Amino acid sequence: MSWVNAVVQGILLGGLYALVAAGLSLVFGVMRIVNLAHGVLAVLAAFGAYVLGDALGLHPFLALLVVVPVMAAVGYGLQRGLLNRALGGGELAPLLVTFGLAIVLQNALLEAFSADSRRLDVGALGTASIRLGDGLTVGVFPLLAAVVGVLVIAAIGQFLARTATGRAMRATSDDRDAAALMGIDGRHLYGVATAIALGTVAIAGVFLGARSTFDPAAGGVTLIFAFEAVVIGGLGSLWGTLLGGVVLGVAQALGAAVDPAYGVLAGHLVFLVVLATRPRGLLPSAVTA
């Protein structure tokens, strides 16, 4: 039963990883760039929720009503004002720009909040659990995080498939020049894609901040887990990202069941195995998948 419990906990953890990685997958699928500031932006959202809770007494989930639109607006402005310029400089330029942005944001957070760890308080929800059987218990908060991860990915997929803006994003992703000839404003669509990505990053950041402690340096680990989930599932594939997150979460949970020190290591090993045997991921597809 302990192994079954580890698998169940890993699946729930994978749902959270998928939520964290969804924005990274979307940005890569639409623009073919890897946002190295992704993890720090999630931490920034967590600190935003923390400030709102400390100043106004808002519950972290209520703080999402402020943090998500603010982060989305930041994403649009960041894309239009900075990243669109970098896209014209070749494949390396966006990596360097987002890396520099990550360093700046991390140091700004360190100056503003110090290196002390913090955690978002979700009250009784953080400790509530559901007993499914002998030796098998599911936490309400991990279950909620996994469900939100699935819903966010499904919502992005429906947006891309069923809305005019989403279809324009897919067309721009396939052939930007051809889309431009059809009158599609690629720069605006890239801004919208980054706004959606940072909106999902904000949700993920709040859930991460409520699940465990965070500090200004936590962005690096967050980026690694998100990147591994995206690569395992398949670059640009949203449902592949969900699968990748689940595979990563289960690997970490099973590794931790053997020895707590092996949890993260097991996830890295699975990532390397998939990268070596299936370099395009388990579900390689377009961003519409």
Tab-separated table of C-alpha atoms in Angstrom:
chain	number	residue	atom	x	y	z
A	1	MET	CA	0.000	0.000	0.000
A	2	SER	CA	2.922	2.353	0.639
A	3	TRP	CA	3.898	2.148	-3.056
A	4	VAL	CA	0.331	2.815	-4.126
A	5	ASN	CA	0.261	5.821	-1.823
A	6	ALA	CA	3.556	7.046	-3.314
A	7	VAL	CA	2.150	6.766	-6.847
A	8	VAL	CA	-1.025	8.644	-5.890
A	9	GLN	CA	0.950	11.411	-4.183
A	10	GLY	CA	3.250	11.565	-7.211
A	11	ILE	CA	0.302	11.987	-9.579
A	12	LEU	CA	-1.014	14.878	-7.483
A	13	LEU	CA	2.445	16.441	-7.358
A	14	GLY	CA	2.651	16.002	-11.120
A	15	GLY	CA	-0.530	17.991	-11.542
A	16	LEU	CA	1.128	20.876	-9.710
A	17	TYR	CA	4.251	20.548	-11.847
A	18	ALA	CA	2.064	20.640	-14.952
A	19	LEU	CA	0.449	23.837	-13.669
A	20	VAL	CA	3.899	25.360	-13.171
A	21	ALA	CA	5.071	24.240	-16.617
A	22	ALA	CA	1.955	25.196	-18.620
A	23	GLY	CA	3.097	28.760	-19.263
A	24	LEU	CA	6.577	27.623	-20.253
A	25	SER	CA	5.073	25.136	-22.711
A	26	LEU	CA	2.764	27.762	-24.214
A	27	VAL	CA	5.547	30.292	-24.766
A	28	PHE	CA	7.745	27.684	-26.404
A	29	GLY	CA	4.906	26.381	-28.538
A	30	VAL	CA	3.974	29.822	-29.859
A	31	MET	CA	7.355	31.574	-30.035
A	32	ARG	CA	9.885	28.731	-29.865
A	33	ILE	CA	11.763	30.317	-26.957
A	34	VAL	CA	12.535	29.070	-23.458
A	35	ASN	CA	11.796	31.699	-20.833
A	36	LEU	CA	14.602	31.341	-18.289
A	37	ALA	CA	12.856	33.861	-16.015
A	38	HIS	CA	9.846	31.531	-15.682
A	39	GLY	CA	10.747	30.277	-12.211
A	40	VAL	CA	11.586	33.689	-10.782
A	41	LEU	CA	8.305	35.072	-12.125
A	42	ALA	CA	6.440	32.322	-10.244
A	43	VAL	CA	8.281	33.331	-7.076
A	44	LEU	CA	7.432	36.987	-7.801
A	45	ALA	CA	3.737	36.046	-7.920
A	46	ALA	CA	4.061	34.192	-4.619
A	47	PHE	CA	5.625	37.272	-3.020
A	48	GLY	CA	2.842	39.399	-4.500
A	49	ALA	CA	0.240	37.219	-2.805
A	50	TYR	CA	2.276	37.343	0.397
A	51	VAL	CA	2.358	41.159	0.371
A	52	LEU	CA	-1.400	41.349	-0.249
A	53	GLY	CA	-2.033	38.923	2.587
A	54	ASP	CA	0.278	40.787	4.943
A	55	ALA	CA	-1.042	44.263	4.083
A	56	LEU	CA	-4.732	43.584	3.474
A	57	GLY	CA	-5.277	40.238	5.116
A	58	LEU	CA	-6.314	38.610	1.839
A	59	HIS	CA	-6.429	34.835	1.605
A	60	PRO	CA	-3.919	33.643	-1.026
A	61	PHE	CA	-6.743	32.461	-3.281
A	62	LEU	CA	-8.429	35.870	-3.079
A	63	ALA	CA	-5.072	37.483	-3.785
A	64	LEU	CA	-5.131	35.636	-7.119
A	65	LEU	CA	-7.843	38.064	-8.243
A	66	VAL	CA	-5.189	40.780	-8.111
A	67	VAL	CA	-1.989	38.875	-8.806
A	68	VAL	CA	-3.159	37.083	-11.975
A	69	PRO	CA	-4.269	40.178	-13.954
A	70	VAL	CA	-1.227	42.147	-12.769
A	71	MET	CA	1.141	39.393	-13.869
A	72	ALA	CA	-0.717	39.049	-17.173
A	73	ALA	CA	-0.318	42.789	-17.785
A	74	VAL	CA	3.375	42.528	-16.893
A	75	GLY	CA	3.689	39.661	-19.357
A	76	TYR	CA	2.126	41.622	-22.205
A	77	GLY	CA	4.283	44.664	-21.515
A	78	LEU	CA	7.395	42.538	-21.135
A	79	GLN	CA	6.809	40.847	-24.461
A	80	ARG	CA	5.971	44.007	-26.385
A	81	GLY	CA	8.698	46.101	-24.806
A	82	LEU	CA	11.573	43.651	-24.462
A	83	LEU	CA	11.189	40.118	-25.775
A	84	ASN	CA	9.838	41.026	-29.220
A	85	ARG	CA	13.027	42.991	-29.784
A	86	ALA	CA	15.108	40.004	-28.681
A	87	LEU	CA	13.305	37.671	-31.098
A	88	GLY	CA	14.886	39.522	-33.995
A	89	GLY	CA	18.353	38.791	-32.670
A	90	GLY	CA	18.392	35.055	-33.289
A	91	GLU	CA	17.771	32.032	-31.075
A	92	LEU	CA	20.335	32.963	-28.427
A	93	ALA	CA	19.111	36.517	-27.774
A	94	PRO	CA	15.827	35.601	-25.978
A	95	LEU	CA	17.720	33.145	-23.750
A	96	LEU	CA	20.214	35.830	-22.754
A	97	VAL	CA	17.494	38.417	-22.191
A	98	THR	CA	15.341	36.139	-20.030
A	99	PHE	CA	18.424	34.945	-18.132
A	100	GLY	CA	19.346	38.549	-17.399
A	101	LEU	CA	15.764	39.297	-16.395
A	102	ALA	CA	15.827	36.359	-13.981
A	103	ILE	CA	19.023	37.647	-12.345
A	104	VAL	CA	17.595	41.160	-11.999
A	105	LEU	CA	14.300	39.971	-10.539
A	106	GLN	CA	15.958	37.575	-8.106
A	107	ASN	CA	18.256	40.277	-6.779
A	108	ALA	CA	15.373	42.772	-6.570
A	109	LEU	CA	13.352	40.267	-4.518
A	110	LEU	CA	16.373	39.650	-2.322
A	111	GLU	CA	16.731	43.373	-1.653
A	112	ALA	CA	13.026	43.795	-0.953
A	113	PHE	CA	12.343	40.699	1.130
A	114	SER	CA	15.771	39.416	2.289
A	115	ALA	CA	16.730	35.753	2.038
A	116	ASP	CA	14.233	34.631	4.688
A	117	SER	CA	11.842	31.859	3.709
A	118	ARG	CA	8.120	32.518	3.700
A	119	ARG	CA	4.957	30.509	3.155
A	120	LEU	CA	1.421	31.416	2.145
A	121	ASP	CA	-1.140	30.427	4.757
A	122	VAL	CA	-4.223	28.700	3.328
A	123	GLY	CA	-5.569	27.789	6.751
A	124	ALA	CA	-7.148	24.418	7.418
A	125	LEU	CA	-7.055	23.613	3.703
A	126	GLY	CA	-3.326	23.022	3.981
A	127	THR	CA	-3.731	20.129	6.425
A	128	ALA	CA	-7.147	18.716	5.436
A	129	SER	CA	-7.129	15.230	3.954
A	130	ILE	CA	-9.421	12.575	2.538
A	131	ARG	CA	-8.989	8.962	3.629
A	132	LEU	CA	-9.509	6.624	0.688
A	133	GLY	CA	-8.610	3.383	2.402
A	134	ASP	CA	-6.224	1.645	4.731
A	135	GLY	CA	-2.926	3.515	4.493
A	136	LEU	CA	-4.083	5.698	1.610
A	137	THR	CA	-4.773	9.357	2.330
A	138	VAL	CA	-5.040	12.226	-0.128
A	139	GLY	CA	-4.445	15.811	0.922
A	140	VAL	CA	-7.186	18.234	-0.086
A	141	PHE	CA	-4.723	20.947	-1.110
A	142	PRO	CA	-2.567	18.699	-3.363
A	143	LEU	CA	-5.771	17.377	-4.936
A	144	LEU	CA	-7.004	20.929	-5.539
A	145	ALA	CA	-3.642	21.927	-7.056
A	146	ALA	CA	-3.713	18.948	-9.432
A	147	VAL	CA	-7.296	19.657	-10.486
A	148	VAL	CA	-6.464	23.320	-11.118
A	149	GLY	CA	-3.470	22.233	-13.194
A	150	VAL	CA	-5.641	20.034	-15.405
A	151	LEU	CA	-8.295	22.747	-15.739
A	152	VAL	CA	-5.741	25.413	-16.671
A	153	ILE	CA	-4.202	23.221	-19.362
A	154	ALA	CA	-7.641	22.281	-20.693
A	155	ALA	CA	-8.679	25.958	-20.743
A	156	ILE	CA	-5.557	26.985	-22.669
A	157	GLY	CA	-6.124	24.155	-25.130
A	158	GLN	CA	-9.733	25.200	-25.694
A	159	PHE	CA	-8.657	28.823	-26.119
A	160	LEU	CA	-6.127	27.855	-28.780
A	161	ALA	CA	-8.541	25.580	-30.608
A	162	ARG	CA	-11.829	27.473	-30.443
A	163	THR	CA	-11.129	31.202	-30.416
A	164	ALA	CA	-10.030	33.425	-33.287
A	165	THR	CA	-7.057	34.686	-31.271
A	166	GLY	CA	-6.039	31.136	-30.422
A	167	ARG	CA	-6.235	30.022	-34.040
A	168	ALA	CA	-4.199	33.065	-35.050
A	169	MET	CA	-1.569	32.047	-32.477
A	170	ARG	CA	-1.409	28.578	-33.991
A	171	ALA	CA	-1.061	30.029	-37.473
A	172	THR	CA	1.687	32.402	-36.341
A	173	SER	CA	3.479	29.537	-34.614
A	174	ASP	CA	3.399	27.466	-37.818
A	175	ASP	CA	4.504	30.241	-40.175
A	176	ARG	CA	4.881	33.785	-38.929
A	177	ASP	CA	5.516	35.277	-42.377
A	178	ALA	CA	2.450	33.637	-43.916
A	179	ALA	CA	0.341	34.759	-40.962
A	180	ALA	CA	1.608	38.322	-41.392
A	181	LEU	CA	0.550	38.256	-45.045
A	182	MET	CA	-2.954	37.418	-43.820
A	183	GLY	CA	-2.963	40.547	-41.664
A	184	ILE	CA	-2.185	38.854	-38.336
A	185	ASP	CA	-0.200	41.024	-35.922
A	186	GLY	CA	2.399	38.580	-34.625
A	187	ARG	CA	3.829	40.993	-32.061
A	188	HIS	CA	0.431	41.502	-30.444
A	189	LEU	CA	-0.271	37.768	-30.429
A	190	TYR	CA	3.084	37.074	-28.821
A	191	GLY	CA	2.171	39.620	-26.164
A	192	VAL	CA	-1.164	37.883	-25.546
A	193	ALA	CA	0.572	34.495	-25.334
A	194	THR	CA	3.041	35.801	-22.765
A	195	ALA	CA	0.206	37.446	-20.826
A	196	ILE	CA	-1.603	34.094	-20.639
A	197	ALA	CA	1.631	32.361	-19.695
A	198	LEU	CA	2.341	34.773	-16.847
A	199	GLY	CA	-1.257	34.541	-15.686
A	200	THR	CA	-0.822	30.785	-15.305
A	201	VAL	CA	2.577	31.378	-13.692
A	202	ALA	CA	0.839	33.556	-11.107
A	203	ILE	CA	-1.606	30.764	-10.251
A	204	ALA	CA	1.238	28.268	-10.057
A	205	GLY	CA	3.334	30.575	-7.900
A	206	VAL	CA	0.573	30.980	-5.335
A	207	PHE	CA	0.001	27.226	-5.161
A	208	LEU	CA	3.735	26.613	-4.836
A	209	GLY	CA	3.973	29.242	-2.105
A	210	ALA	CA	1.132	27.596	-0.202
A	211	ARG	CA	2.565	24.085	-0.626
A	212	SER	CA	6.030	24.826	0.713
A	213	THR	CA	8.295	27.645	1.792
A	214	PHE	CA	9.805	29.951	-0.800
A	215	ASP	CA	12.495	32.599	-0.967
A	216	PRO	CA	13.993	34.805	-3.706
A	217	ALA	CA	16.356	32.008	-4.774
A	218	ALA	CA	13.579	29.437	-5.274
A	219	GLY	CA	13.100	30.359	-8.927
A	220	GLY	CA	15.947	28.167	-10.140
A	221	VAL	CA	14.490	24.928	-8.789
A	222	THR	CA	11.035	25.912	-10.029
A	223	LEU	CA	12.402	26.484	-13.543
A	224	ILE	CA	14.200	23.129	-13.547
A	225	PHE	CA	11.080	21.163	-12.583
A	226	ALA	CA	8.967	23.053	-15.124
A	227	PHE	CA	11.533	22.519	-17.869
A	228	GLU	CA	11.818	18.811	-17.091
A	229	ALA	CA	8.027	18.404	-17.232
A	230	VAL	CA	7.902	20.147	-20.619
A	231	VAL	CA	10.760	18.122	-22.099
A	232	ILE	CA	9.496	14.783	-20.777
A	233	GLY	CA	6.027	15.421	-22.169
A	234	GLY	CA	7.077	16.954	-25.468
A	235	LEU	CA	8.073	20.506	-26.317
A	236	GLY	CA	5.045	22.608	-27.210
A	237	SER	CA	2.485	19.958	-26.237
A	238	LEU	CA	0.120	21.082	-23.491
A	239	TRP	CA	-1.255	17.634	-22.704
A	240	GLY	CA	2.269	16.324	-23.032
A	241	THR	CA	3.242	18.811	-20.336
A	242	LEU	CA	0.573	17.321	-18.076
A	243	LEU	CA	1.914	13.824	-18.760
A	244	GLY	CA	5.466	15.019	-18.206
A	245	GLY	CA	4.521	16.595	-14.902
A	246	VAL	CA	2.844	13.368	-13.740
A	247	VAL	CA	5.836	11.236	-14.813
A	248	LEU	CA	8.197	13.598	-12.990
A	249	GLY	CA	6.014	13.709	-9.878
A	250	VAL	CA	5.616	9.919	-9.710
A	251	ALA	CA	9.357	9.414	-10.219
A	252	GLN	CA	10.136	11.806	-7.368
A	253	ALA	CA	7.540	10.222	-5.077
A	254	LEU	CA	8.766	6.690	-5.751
A	255	GLY	CA	12.370	7.767	-5.257
A	256	ALA	CA	11.471	9.410	-1.963
A	257	ALA	CA	9.673	6.222	-0.893
A	258	VAL	CA	12.959	4.352	-1.258
A	259	ASP	CA	14.982	7.065	0.457
A	260	PRO	CA	13.982	10.716	1.021
A	261	ALA	CA	17.322	11.768	-0.439
A	262	TYR	CA	16.516	10.041	-3.731
A	263	GLY	CA	13.296	11.932	-4.540
A	264	VAL	CA	14.623	14.788	-6.662
A	265	LEU	CA	17.420	12.599	-8.015
A	266	ALA	CA	14.925	10.036	-9.341
A	267	GLY	CA	13.112	12.801	-11.224
A	268	HIS	CA	16.345	13.999	-12.815
A	269	LEU	CA	17.248	10.452	-13.858
A	270	VAL	CA	13.879	9.915	-15.529
A	271	PHE	CA	14.345	13.228	-17.335
A	272	LEU	CA	17.741	12.117	-18.633
A	273	VAL	CA	16.409	8.723	-19.731
A	274	VAL	CA	13.540	10.298	-21.665
A	275	LEU	CA	15.865	12.884	-23.183
A	276	ALA	CA	18.223	10.121	-24.341
A	277	THR	CA	15.575	7.716	-25.668
A	278	ARG	CA	12.754	10.059	-26.714
A	279	PRO	CA	14.367	13.467	-27.341
A	280	ARG	CA	11.076	14.850	-28.688
A	281	GLY	CA	9.245	13.789	-25.529
A	282	LEU	CA	6.515	11.261	-24.799
A	283	LEU	CA	3.798	13.199	-26.636
A	284	PRO	CA	5.573	15.359	-29.217
A	285	SER	CA	3.061	17.646	-30.849
A	286	ALA	CA	2.129	21.196	-31.692
A	287	VAL	CA	1.008	23.659	-29.054
A	288	THR	CA	-2.610	22.846	-29.932
A	289	ALA	CA	-2.295	19.364	-28.469
